[in-house]
Structure formats: structure tokens, C-alpha cells
GROMACS .gro file of N, CA and C in nm:
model
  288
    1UNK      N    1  -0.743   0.242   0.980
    1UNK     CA    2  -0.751   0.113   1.043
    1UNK      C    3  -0.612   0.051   1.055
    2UNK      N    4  -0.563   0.068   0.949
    2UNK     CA    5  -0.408   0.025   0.947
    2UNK      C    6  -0.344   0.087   1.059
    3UNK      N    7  -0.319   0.248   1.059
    3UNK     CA    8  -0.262   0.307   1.187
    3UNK      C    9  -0.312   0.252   1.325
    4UNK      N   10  -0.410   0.192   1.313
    4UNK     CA   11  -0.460   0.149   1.472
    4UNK      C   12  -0.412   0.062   1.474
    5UNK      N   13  -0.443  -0.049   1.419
    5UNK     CA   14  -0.383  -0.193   1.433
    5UNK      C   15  -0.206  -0.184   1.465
    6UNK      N   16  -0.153  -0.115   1.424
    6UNK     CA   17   0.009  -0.106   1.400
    6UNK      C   18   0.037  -0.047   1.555
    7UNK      N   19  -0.051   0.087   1.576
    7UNK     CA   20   0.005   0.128   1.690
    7UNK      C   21  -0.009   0.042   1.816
    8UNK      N   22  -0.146  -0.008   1.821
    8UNK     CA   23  -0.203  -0.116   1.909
    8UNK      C   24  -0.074  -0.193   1.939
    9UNK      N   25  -0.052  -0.276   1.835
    9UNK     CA   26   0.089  -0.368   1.859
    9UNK      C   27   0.225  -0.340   1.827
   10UNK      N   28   0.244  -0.202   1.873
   10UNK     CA   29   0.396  -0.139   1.828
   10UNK      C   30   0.437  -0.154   1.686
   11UNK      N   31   0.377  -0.196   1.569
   11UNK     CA   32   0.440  -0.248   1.499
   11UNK      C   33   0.451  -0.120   1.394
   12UNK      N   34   0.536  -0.092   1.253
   12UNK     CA   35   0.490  -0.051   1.156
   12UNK      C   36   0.400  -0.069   1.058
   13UNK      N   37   0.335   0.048   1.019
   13UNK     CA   38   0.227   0.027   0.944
   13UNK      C   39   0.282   0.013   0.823
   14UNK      N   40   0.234  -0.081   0.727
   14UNK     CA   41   0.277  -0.063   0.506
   14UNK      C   42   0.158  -0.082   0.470
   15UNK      N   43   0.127   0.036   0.378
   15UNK     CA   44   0.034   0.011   0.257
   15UNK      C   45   0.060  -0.034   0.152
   16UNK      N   46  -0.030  -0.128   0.154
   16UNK     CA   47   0.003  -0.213  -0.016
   16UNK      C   48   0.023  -0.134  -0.121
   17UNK      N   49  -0.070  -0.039  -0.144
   17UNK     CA   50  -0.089   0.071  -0.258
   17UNK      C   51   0.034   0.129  -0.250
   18UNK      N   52   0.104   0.177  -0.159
   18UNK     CA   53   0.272   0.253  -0.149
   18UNK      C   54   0.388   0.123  -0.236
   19UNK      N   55   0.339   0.026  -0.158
   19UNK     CA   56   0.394  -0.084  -0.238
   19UNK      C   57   0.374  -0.134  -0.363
   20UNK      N   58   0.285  -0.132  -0.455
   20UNK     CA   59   0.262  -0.179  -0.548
   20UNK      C   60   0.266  -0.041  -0.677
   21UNK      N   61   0.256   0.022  -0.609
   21UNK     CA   62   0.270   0.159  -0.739
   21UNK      C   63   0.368   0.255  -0.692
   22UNK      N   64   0.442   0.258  -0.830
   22UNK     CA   65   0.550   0.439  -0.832
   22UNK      C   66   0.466   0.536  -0.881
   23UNK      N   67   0.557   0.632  -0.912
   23UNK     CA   68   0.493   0.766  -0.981
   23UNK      C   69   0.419   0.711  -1.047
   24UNK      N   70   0.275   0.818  -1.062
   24UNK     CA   71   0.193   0.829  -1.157
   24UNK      C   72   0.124   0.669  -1.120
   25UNK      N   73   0.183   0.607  -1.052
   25UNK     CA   74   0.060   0.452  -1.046
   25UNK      C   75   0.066   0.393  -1.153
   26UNK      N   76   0.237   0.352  -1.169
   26UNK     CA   77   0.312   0.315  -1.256
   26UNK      C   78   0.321   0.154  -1.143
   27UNK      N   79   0.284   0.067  -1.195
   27UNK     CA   80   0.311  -0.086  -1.156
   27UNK      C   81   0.471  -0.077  -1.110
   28UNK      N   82   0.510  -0.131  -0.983
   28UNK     CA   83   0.634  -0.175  -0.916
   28UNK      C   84   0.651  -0.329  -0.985
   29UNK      N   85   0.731  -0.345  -1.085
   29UNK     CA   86   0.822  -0.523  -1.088
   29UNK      C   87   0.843  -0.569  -0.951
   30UNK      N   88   0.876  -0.532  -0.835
   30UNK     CA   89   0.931  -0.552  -0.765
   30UNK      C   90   0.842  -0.590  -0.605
   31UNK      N   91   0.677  -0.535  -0.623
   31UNK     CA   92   0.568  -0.586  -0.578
   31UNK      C   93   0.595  -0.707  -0.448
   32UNK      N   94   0.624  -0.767  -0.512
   32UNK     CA   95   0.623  -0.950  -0.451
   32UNK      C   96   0.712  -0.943  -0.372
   33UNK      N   97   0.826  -0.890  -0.406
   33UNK     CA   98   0.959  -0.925  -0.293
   33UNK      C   99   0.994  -0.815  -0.200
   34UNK      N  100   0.885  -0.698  -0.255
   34UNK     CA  101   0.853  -0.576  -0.122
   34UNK      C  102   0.706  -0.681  -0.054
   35UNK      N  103   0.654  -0.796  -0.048
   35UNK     CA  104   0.539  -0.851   0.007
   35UNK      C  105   0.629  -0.912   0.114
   36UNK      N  106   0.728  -0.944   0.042
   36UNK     CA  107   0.788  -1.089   0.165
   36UNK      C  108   0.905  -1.005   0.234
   37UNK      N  109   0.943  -0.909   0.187
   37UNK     CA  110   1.031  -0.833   0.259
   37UNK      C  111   0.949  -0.787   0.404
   38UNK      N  112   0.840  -0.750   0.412
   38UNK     CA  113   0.746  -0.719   0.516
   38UNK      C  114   0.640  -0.779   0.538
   39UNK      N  115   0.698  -0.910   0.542
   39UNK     CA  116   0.578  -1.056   0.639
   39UNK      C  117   0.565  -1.023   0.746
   40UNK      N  118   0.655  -0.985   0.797
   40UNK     CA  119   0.599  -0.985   0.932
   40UNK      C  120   0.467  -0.869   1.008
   41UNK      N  121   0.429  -0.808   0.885
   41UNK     CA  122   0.350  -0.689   0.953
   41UNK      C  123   0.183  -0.716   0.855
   42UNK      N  124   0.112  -0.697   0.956
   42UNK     CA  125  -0.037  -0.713   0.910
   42UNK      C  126  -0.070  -0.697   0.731
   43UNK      N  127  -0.159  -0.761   0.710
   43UNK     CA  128  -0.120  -0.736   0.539
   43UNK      C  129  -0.322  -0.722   0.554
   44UNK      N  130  -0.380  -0.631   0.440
   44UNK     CA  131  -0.488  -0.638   0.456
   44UNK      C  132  -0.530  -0.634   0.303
   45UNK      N  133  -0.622  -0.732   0.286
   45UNK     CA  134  -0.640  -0.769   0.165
   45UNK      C  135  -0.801  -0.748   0.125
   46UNK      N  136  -0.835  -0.652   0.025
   46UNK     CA  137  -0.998  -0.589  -0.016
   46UNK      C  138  -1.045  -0.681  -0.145
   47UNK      N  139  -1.116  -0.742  -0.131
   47UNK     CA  140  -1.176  -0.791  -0.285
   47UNK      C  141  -1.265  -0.726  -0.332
   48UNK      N  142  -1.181  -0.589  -0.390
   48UNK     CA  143  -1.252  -0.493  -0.479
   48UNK      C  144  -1.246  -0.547  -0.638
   49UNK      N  145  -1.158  -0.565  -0.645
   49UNK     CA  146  -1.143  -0.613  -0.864
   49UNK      C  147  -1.080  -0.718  -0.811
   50UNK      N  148  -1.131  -0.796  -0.973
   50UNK     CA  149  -1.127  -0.901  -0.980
   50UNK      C  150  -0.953  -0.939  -0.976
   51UNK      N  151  -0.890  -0.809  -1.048
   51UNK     CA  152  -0.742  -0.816  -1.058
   51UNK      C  153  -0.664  -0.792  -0.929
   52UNK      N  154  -0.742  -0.764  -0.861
   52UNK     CA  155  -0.632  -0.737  -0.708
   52UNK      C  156  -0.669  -0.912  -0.631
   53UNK      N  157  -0.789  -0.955  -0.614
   53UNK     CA  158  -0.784  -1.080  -0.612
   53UNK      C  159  -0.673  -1.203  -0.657
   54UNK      N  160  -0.700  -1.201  -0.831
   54UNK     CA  161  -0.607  -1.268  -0.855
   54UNK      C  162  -0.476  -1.252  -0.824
   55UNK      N  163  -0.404  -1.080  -0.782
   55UNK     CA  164  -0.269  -1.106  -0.774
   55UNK      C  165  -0.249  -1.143  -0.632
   56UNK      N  166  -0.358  -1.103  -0.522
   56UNK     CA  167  -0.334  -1.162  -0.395
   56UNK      C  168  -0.327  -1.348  -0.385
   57UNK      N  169  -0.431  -1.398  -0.471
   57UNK     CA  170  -0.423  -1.575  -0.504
   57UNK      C  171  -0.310  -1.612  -0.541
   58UNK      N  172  -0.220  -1.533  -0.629
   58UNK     CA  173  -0.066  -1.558  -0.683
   58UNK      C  174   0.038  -1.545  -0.554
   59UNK      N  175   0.024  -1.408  -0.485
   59UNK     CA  176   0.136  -1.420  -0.368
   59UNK      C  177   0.129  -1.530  -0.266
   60UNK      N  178   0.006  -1.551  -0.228
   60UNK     CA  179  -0.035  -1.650  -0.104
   60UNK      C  180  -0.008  -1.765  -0.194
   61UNK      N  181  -0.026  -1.816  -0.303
   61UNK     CA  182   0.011  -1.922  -0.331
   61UNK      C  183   0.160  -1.964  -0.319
   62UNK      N  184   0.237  -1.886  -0.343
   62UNK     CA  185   0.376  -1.829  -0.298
   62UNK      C  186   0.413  -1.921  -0.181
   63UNK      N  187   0.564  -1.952  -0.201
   63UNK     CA  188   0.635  -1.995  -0.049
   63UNK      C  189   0.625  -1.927   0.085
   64UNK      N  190   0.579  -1.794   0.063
   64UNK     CA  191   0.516  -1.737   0.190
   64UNK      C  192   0.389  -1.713   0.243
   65UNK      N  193   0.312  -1.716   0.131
   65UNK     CA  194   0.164  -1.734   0.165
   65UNK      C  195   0.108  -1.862   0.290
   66UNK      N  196   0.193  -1.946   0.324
   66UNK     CA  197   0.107  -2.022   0.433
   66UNK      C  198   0.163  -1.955   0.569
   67UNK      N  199   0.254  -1.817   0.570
   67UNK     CA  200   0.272  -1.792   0.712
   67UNK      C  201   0.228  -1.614   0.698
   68UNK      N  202   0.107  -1.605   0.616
   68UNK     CA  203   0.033  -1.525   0.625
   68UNK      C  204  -0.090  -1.453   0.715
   69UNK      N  205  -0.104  -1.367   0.786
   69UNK     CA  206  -0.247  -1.404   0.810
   69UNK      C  207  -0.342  -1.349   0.748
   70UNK      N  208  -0.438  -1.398   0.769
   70UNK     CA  209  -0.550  -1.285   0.654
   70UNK      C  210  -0.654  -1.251   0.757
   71UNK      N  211  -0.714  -1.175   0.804
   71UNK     CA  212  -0.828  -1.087   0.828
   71UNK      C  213  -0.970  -1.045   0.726
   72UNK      N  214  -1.043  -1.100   0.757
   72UNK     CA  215  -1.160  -1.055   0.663
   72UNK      C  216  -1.271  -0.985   0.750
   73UNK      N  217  -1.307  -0.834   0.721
   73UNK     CA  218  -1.375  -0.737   0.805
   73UNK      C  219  -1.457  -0.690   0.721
   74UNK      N  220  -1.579  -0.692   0.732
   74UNK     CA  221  -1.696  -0.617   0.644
   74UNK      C  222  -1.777  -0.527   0.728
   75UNK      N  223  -1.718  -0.398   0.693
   75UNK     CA  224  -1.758  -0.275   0.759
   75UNK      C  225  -1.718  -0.265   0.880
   76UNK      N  226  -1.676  -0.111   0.929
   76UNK     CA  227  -1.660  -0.044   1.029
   76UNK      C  228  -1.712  -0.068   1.141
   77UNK      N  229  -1.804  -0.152   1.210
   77UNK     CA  230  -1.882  -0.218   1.298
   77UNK      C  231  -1.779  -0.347   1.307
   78UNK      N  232  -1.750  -0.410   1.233
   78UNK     CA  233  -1.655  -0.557   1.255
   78UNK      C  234  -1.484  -0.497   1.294
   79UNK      N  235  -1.470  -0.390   1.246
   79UNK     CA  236  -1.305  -0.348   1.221
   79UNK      C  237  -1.287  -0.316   1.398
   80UNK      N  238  -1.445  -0.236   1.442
   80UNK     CA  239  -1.422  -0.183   1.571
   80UNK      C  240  -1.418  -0.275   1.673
   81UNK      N  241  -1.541  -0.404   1.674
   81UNK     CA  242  -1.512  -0.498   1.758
   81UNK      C  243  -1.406  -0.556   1.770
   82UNK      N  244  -1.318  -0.603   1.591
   82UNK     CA  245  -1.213  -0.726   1.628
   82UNK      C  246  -1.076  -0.578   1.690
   83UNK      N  247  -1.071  -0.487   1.661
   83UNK     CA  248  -0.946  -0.402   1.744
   83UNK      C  249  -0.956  -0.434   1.869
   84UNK      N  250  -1.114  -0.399   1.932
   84UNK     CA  251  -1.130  -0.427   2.081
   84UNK      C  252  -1.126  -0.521   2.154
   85UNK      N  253  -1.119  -0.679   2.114
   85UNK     CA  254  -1.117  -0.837   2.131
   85UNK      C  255  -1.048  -0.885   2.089
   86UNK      N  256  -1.051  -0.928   1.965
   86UNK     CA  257  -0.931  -0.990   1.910
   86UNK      C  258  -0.771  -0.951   1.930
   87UNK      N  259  -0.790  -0.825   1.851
   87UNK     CA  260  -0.653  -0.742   1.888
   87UNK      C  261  -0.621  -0.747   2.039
   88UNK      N  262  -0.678  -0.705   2.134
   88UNK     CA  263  -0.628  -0.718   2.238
   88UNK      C  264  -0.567  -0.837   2.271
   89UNK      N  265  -0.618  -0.922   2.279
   89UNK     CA  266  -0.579  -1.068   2.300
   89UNK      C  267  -0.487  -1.104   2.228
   90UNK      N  268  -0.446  -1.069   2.098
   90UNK     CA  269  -0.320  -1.127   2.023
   90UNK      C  270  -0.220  -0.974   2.104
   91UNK      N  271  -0.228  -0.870   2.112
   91UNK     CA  272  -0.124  -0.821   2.224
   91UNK      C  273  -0.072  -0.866   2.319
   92UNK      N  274  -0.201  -0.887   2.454
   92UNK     CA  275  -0.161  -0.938   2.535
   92UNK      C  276  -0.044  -1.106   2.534
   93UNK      N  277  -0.095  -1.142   2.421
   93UNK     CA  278   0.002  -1.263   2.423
   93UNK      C  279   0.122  -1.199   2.364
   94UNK      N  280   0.139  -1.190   2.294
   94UNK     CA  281   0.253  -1.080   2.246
   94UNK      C  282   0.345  -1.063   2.355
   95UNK      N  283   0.282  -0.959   2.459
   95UNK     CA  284   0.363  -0.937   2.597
   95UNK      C  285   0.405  -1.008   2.695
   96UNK      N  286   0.368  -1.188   2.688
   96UNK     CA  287   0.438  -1.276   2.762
   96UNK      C  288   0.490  -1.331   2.712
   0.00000   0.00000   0.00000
């Protein structure tokens, strides 16, 4: 989903998970300021545990969290419509 969205709008794709863990899925210190280093690119946020929640409530609370956007998609049926509508439409503006 990530690769679509990115290619759709030229942009690069980042996974959080690349970001937030080294070897072995060893915690990154450095997490937060790889978040704001790459604001500008789609950020997609799962409320699987309770702990990925809270650390997403900590960044957005953050001096960058109000020029965030967030996306909320529940299941593969919503991911496919908003690529085909939504997405389009934030492209097309994009291109003028």
C-alpha cells in the first residue's frame, strides 16, 4: 500500500518499522528525529498495541504533529477506494 501511494504521487516510500528498529529489532534513540526528518512523506499509523499508539500520541503531540496527516483505512476495500478518489484528487492538485 505504501509502494502505491508513493508511486501514485512520485514521492518516496519510508517504513516506520525500517525507522524505528536496528539489528535484531533493537529500538533506534533516534526514532523521532528520523519522524521529522521525513514529514514530508505519507506516514501510516496501525493501532495494533497499545505501545505503538502511545508512541504515535507522543510524536503528534510534538511541534510537528499538527502538519501531519493521518489516514485511517480499515481493510483492503477502503485502501482501494481512497487510492482511486482521494489519491487521485490530492495528485491532480499536486500538478497545478
Amino acid at each position: 500500500m505504501v509502494r502505491a501511494v508513493a508511486d501514485r504521487l512520485g514521492l518516496p516510500a519510508v517504513e516506520l518499522d525500517a525507522l524505528r528498529h536496528g539489528p535484531n529489532w533493537t529500538p533506534r534513540l533516534s526514532f523521532v528525529d528520523y519522524v521529522r526528518e521525513f514529514n514530508h512523506v505519507f506516514r501510516w499509523i496501525w493501532r495494533t498495541l497499545p505501545q505503538t499508539a502511545q508512541r504515535m500520541r507522543k510524536v503528534l503531540s510534538g511541534p510537528d504533529g499538527a502538519r501531519l496527516t493521518i489516514v485511517r483505512l480499515w481493510g483492503h476495500h477502503q485502501v482501494d477506494r481512497w487510492l482511486e478518489s482521494t489519491l487521485r484528487t490530492v495528485a491532480e492538485r499536486a500538478e497545478t
